[in-house]
CSV table of C-alpha atoms in Angstrom, one decimal:
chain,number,residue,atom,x,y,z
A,1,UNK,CA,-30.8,-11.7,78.8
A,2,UNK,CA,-27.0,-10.5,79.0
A,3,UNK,CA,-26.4,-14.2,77.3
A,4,UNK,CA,-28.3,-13.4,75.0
A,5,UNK,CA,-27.3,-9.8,73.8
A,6,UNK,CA,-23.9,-11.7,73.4
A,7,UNK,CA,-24.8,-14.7,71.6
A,8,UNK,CA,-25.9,-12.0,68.7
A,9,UNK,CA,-23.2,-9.9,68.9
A,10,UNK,CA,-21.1,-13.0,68.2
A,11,UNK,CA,-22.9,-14.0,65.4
A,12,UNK,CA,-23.2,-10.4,63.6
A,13,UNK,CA,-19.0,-10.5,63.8
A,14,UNK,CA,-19.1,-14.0,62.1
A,15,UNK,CA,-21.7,-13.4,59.9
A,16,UNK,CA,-20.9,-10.0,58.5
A,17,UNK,CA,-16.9,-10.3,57.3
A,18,UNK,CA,-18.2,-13.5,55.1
A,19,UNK,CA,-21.2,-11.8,53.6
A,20,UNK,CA,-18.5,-9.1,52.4
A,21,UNK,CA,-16.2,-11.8,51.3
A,22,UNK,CA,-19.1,-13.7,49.3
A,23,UNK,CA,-19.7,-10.5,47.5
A,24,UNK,CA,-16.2,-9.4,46.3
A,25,UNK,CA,-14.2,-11.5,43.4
A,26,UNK,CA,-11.3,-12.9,45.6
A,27,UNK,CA,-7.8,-13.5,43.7
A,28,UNK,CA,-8.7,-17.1,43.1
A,29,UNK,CA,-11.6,-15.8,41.1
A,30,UNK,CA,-10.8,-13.2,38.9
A,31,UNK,CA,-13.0,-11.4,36.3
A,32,UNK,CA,-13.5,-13.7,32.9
A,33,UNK,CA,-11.3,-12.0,30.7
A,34,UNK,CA,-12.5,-11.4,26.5
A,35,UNK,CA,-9.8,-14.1,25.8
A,36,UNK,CA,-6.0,-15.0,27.0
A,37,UNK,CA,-3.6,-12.0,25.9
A,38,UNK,CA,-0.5,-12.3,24.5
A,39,UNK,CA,2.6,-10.3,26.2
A,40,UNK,CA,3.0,-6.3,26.1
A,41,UNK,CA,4.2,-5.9,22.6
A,42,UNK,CA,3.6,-10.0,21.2
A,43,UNK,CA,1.2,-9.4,18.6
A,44,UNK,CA,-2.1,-11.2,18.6
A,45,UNK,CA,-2.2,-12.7,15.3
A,46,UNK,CA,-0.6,-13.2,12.4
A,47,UNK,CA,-2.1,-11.7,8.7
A,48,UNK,CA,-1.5,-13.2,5.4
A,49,UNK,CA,-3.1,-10.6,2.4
A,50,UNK,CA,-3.6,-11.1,-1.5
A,51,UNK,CA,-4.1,-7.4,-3.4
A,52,UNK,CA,-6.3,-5.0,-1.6
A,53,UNK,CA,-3.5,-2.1,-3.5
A,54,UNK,CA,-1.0,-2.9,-0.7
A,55,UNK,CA,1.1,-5.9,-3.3
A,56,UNK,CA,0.2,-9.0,-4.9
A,57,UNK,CA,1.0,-10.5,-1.4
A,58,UNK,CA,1.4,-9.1,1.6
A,59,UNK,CA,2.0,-10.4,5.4
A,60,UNK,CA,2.7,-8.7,8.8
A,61,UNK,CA,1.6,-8.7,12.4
A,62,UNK,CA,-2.0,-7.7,13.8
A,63,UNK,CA,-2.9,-5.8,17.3
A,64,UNK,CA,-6.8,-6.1,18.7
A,65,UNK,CA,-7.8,-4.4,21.7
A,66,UNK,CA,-11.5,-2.5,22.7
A,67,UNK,CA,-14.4,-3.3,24.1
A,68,UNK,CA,-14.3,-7.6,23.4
A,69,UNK,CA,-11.3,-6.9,21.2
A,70,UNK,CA,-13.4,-5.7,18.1
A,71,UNK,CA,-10.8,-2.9,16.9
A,72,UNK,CA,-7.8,-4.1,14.8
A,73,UNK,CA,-4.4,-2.2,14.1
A,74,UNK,CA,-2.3,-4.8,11.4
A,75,UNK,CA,1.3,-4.1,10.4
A,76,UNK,CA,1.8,-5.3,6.7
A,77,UNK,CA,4.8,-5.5,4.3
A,78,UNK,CA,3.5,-6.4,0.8
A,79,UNK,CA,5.0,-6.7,-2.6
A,80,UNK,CA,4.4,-6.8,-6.1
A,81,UNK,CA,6.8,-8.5,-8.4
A,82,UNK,CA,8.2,-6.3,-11.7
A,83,UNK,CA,6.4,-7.9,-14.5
A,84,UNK,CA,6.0,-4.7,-16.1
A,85,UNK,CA,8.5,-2.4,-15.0
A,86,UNK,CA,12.1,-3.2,-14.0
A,87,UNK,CA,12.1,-3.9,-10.1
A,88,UNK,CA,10.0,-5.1,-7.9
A,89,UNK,CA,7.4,-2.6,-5.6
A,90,UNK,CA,7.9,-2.9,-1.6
A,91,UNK,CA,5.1,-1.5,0.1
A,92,UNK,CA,4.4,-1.2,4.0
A,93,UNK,CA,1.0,-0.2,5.3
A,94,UNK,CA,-0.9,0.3,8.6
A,95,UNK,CA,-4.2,-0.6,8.8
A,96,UNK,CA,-7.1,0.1,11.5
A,97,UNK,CA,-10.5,-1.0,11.7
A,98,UNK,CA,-13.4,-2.2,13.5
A,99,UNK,CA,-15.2,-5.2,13.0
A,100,UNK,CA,-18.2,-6.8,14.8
A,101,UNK,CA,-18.5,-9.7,16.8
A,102,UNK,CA,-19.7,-13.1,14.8
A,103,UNK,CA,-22.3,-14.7,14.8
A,104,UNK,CA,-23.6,-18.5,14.7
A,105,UNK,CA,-23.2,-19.3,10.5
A,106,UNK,CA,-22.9,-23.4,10.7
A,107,UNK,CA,-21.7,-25.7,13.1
A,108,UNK,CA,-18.2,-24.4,14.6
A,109,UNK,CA,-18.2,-21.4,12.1
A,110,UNK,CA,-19.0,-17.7,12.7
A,111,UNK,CA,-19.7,-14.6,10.5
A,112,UNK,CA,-18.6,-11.3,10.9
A,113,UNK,CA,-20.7,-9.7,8.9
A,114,UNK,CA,-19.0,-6.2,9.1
A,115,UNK,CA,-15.9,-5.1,8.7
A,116,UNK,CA,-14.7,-1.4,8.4
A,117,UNK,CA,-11.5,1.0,8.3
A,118,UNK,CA,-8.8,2.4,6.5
A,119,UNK,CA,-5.3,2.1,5.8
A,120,UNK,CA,-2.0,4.2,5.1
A,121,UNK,CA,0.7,2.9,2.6
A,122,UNK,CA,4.1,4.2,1.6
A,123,UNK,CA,5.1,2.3,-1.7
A,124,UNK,CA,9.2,1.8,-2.7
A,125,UNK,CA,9.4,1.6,-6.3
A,126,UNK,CA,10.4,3.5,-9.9
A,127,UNK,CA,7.0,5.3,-10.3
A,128,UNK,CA,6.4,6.3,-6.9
A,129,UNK,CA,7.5,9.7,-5.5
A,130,UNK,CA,8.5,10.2,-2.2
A,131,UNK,CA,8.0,14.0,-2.4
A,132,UNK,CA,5.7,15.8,-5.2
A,133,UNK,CA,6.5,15.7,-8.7
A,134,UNK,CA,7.1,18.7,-10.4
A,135,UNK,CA,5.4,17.2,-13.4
A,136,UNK,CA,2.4,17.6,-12.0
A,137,UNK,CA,0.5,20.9,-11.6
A,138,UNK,CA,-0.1,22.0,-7.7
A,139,UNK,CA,-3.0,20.7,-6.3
A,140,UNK,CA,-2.9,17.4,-8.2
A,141,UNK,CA,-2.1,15.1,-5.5
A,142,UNK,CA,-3.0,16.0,-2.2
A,143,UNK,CA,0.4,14.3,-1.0
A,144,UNK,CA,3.2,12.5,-3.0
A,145,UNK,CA,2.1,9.5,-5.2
A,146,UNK,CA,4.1,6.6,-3.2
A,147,UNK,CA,1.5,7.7,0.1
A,148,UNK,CA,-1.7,6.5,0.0
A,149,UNK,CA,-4.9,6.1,1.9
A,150,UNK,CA,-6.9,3.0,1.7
A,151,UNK,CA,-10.8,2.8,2.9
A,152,UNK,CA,-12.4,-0.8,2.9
A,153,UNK,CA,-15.1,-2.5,4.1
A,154,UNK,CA,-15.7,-6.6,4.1
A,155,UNK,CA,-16.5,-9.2,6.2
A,156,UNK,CA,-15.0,-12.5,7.9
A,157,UNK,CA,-15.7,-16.6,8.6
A,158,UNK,CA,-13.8,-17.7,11.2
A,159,UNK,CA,-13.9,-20.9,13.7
A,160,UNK,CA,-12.1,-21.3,16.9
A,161,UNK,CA,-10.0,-23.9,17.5
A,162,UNK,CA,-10.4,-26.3,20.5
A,163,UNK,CA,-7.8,-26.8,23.1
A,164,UNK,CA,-4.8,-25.0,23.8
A,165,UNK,CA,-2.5,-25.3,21.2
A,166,UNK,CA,-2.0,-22.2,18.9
A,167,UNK,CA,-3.7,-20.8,16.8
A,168,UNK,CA,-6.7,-20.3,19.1
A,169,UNK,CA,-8.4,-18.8,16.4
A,170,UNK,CA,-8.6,-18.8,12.4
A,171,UNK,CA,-10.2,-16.4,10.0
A,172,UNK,CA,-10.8,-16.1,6.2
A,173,UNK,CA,-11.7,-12.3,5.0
A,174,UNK,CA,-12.7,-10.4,2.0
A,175,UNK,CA,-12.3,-6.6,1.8
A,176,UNK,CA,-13.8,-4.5,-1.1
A,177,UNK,CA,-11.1,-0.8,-1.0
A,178,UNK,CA,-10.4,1.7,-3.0
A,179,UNK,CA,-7.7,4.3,-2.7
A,180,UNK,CA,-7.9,8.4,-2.7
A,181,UNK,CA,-6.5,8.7,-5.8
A,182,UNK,CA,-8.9,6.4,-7.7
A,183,UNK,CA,-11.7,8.6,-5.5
A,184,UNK,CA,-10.3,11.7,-6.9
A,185,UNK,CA,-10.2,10.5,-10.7
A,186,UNK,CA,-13.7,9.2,-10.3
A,187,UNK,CA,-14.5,12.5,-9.3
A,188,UNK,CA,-12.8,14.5,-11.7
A,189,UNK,CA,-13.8,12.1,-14.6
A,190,UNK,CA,-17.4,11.1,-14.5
A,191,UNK,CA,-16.5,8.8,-17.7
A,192,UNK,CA,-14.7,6.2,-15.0
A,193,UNK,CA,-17.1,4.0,-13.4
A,194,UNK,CA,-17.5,2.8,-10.3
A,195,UNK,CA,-16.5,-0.6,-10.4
A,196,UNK,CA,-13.1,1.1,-11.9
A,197,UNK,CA,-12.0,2.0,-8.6
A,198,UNK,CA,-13.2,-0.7,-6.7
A,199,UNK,CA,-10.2,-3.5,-5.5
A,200,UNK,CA,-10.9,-6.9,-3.9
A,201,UNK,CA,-8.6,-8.4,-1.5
A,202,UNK,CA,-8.9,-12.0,0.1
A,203,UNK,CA,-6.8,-12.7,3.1
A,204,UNK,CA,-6.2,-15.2,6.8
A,205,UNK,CA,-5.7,-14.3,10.1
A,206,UNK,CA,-4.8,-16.4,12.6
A,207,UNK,CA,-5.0,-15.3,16.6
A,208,UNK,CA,-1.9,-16.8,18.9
């Protein structure tokens, strides 16, 4: 009986430690990420824009992070060539927004079918003040005309890229904006339409 009683105890030591070991991730193993990462501060992906009321073209450098990487911070210098005025408009903007995971469209290809946020611009230029005009009564502009604030929404068709070479990822986009100044004019002239306001931008992203 005492051969027994020590034949189990032998076997509840043995048994237990890999029962615990079965049941935690071990460093060989670990948790499936959303996707590979770039570095601290290497962006994500790279953003070429046309219009949208940031320049005729714009490019810069894009940041996701979230739950599955669904909210977007982008980094944009655009400009807008002097046709007609005298010099040529340098604007820089920060965008964020969220946008939601795609879906199946056709063979490699998925849909995004929303995508949502706002930006901030600061536009170099002749007609752009830095600080507010004193042609302008107070109250005009709720902050100087070269600031603005940018609200979109659109949607994207991307496909991933097999392998590993870069980019993993590669994504066309369509964003219908406005500004807060075209907001305020609709609203203070109800002669201006809606499609007055209304901006379309087309733009790529491709993920490193």
């Amino acid at each position: 009986m005492r051969s027994l009683h020590t034949f189990c105890l032998l076997v509840c030591l043995v048994v237990s430690p890999l029962a615990q070991a079965q049941g935690q991730p071990t460093p060989e193993q670990p948790a499936k990420a959303d996707r590979p990462k770039n570095s601290r501060f290497a962006p994500d992906y790279v953003v070429l824009q046309h219009a949208g009321l940031i320049g005729l073209l714009s490019a810069g450098l894009g940041y996701d992070f979230g739950r599955h990487d669904r909210t977007n911070v982008e980094l944009l210098y655009g400009f807008t060539p002097g046709y007609d005025i005298k010099h040529t408009n340098h604007t820089f903007t920060t965008k964020i927004y969220y946008q939601s995971h795609p879906k199946p469209l056709f063979r490699d290809y998925k849909i995004s079918w929303i995508k949502v946020g706002a930006g901030i611009s600061m536009t170099i230029g002749e007609q752009f003040e830095t600080f507010f005009p004193k042609k302008y009564p107070n109250g005009y502009y709720l902050w100087p005309t070269a600031t603005r604030l940018l609200p979109f929404i659109g949607s994207a068709i991307g496909r991933e890229f097999k392998g590993n070479k870069r980019p993993l990822y590669g994504e066309f986009y369509g964003e219908l904006g406005t500004s807060d100044v075209m907001i305020i004019d609709k609203y203070r002239n109800e002669g201006i339409a809606v499609t007055d306001i209304l901006n379309l931008a087309v733009g790529l992203r491709l993920k490193l």
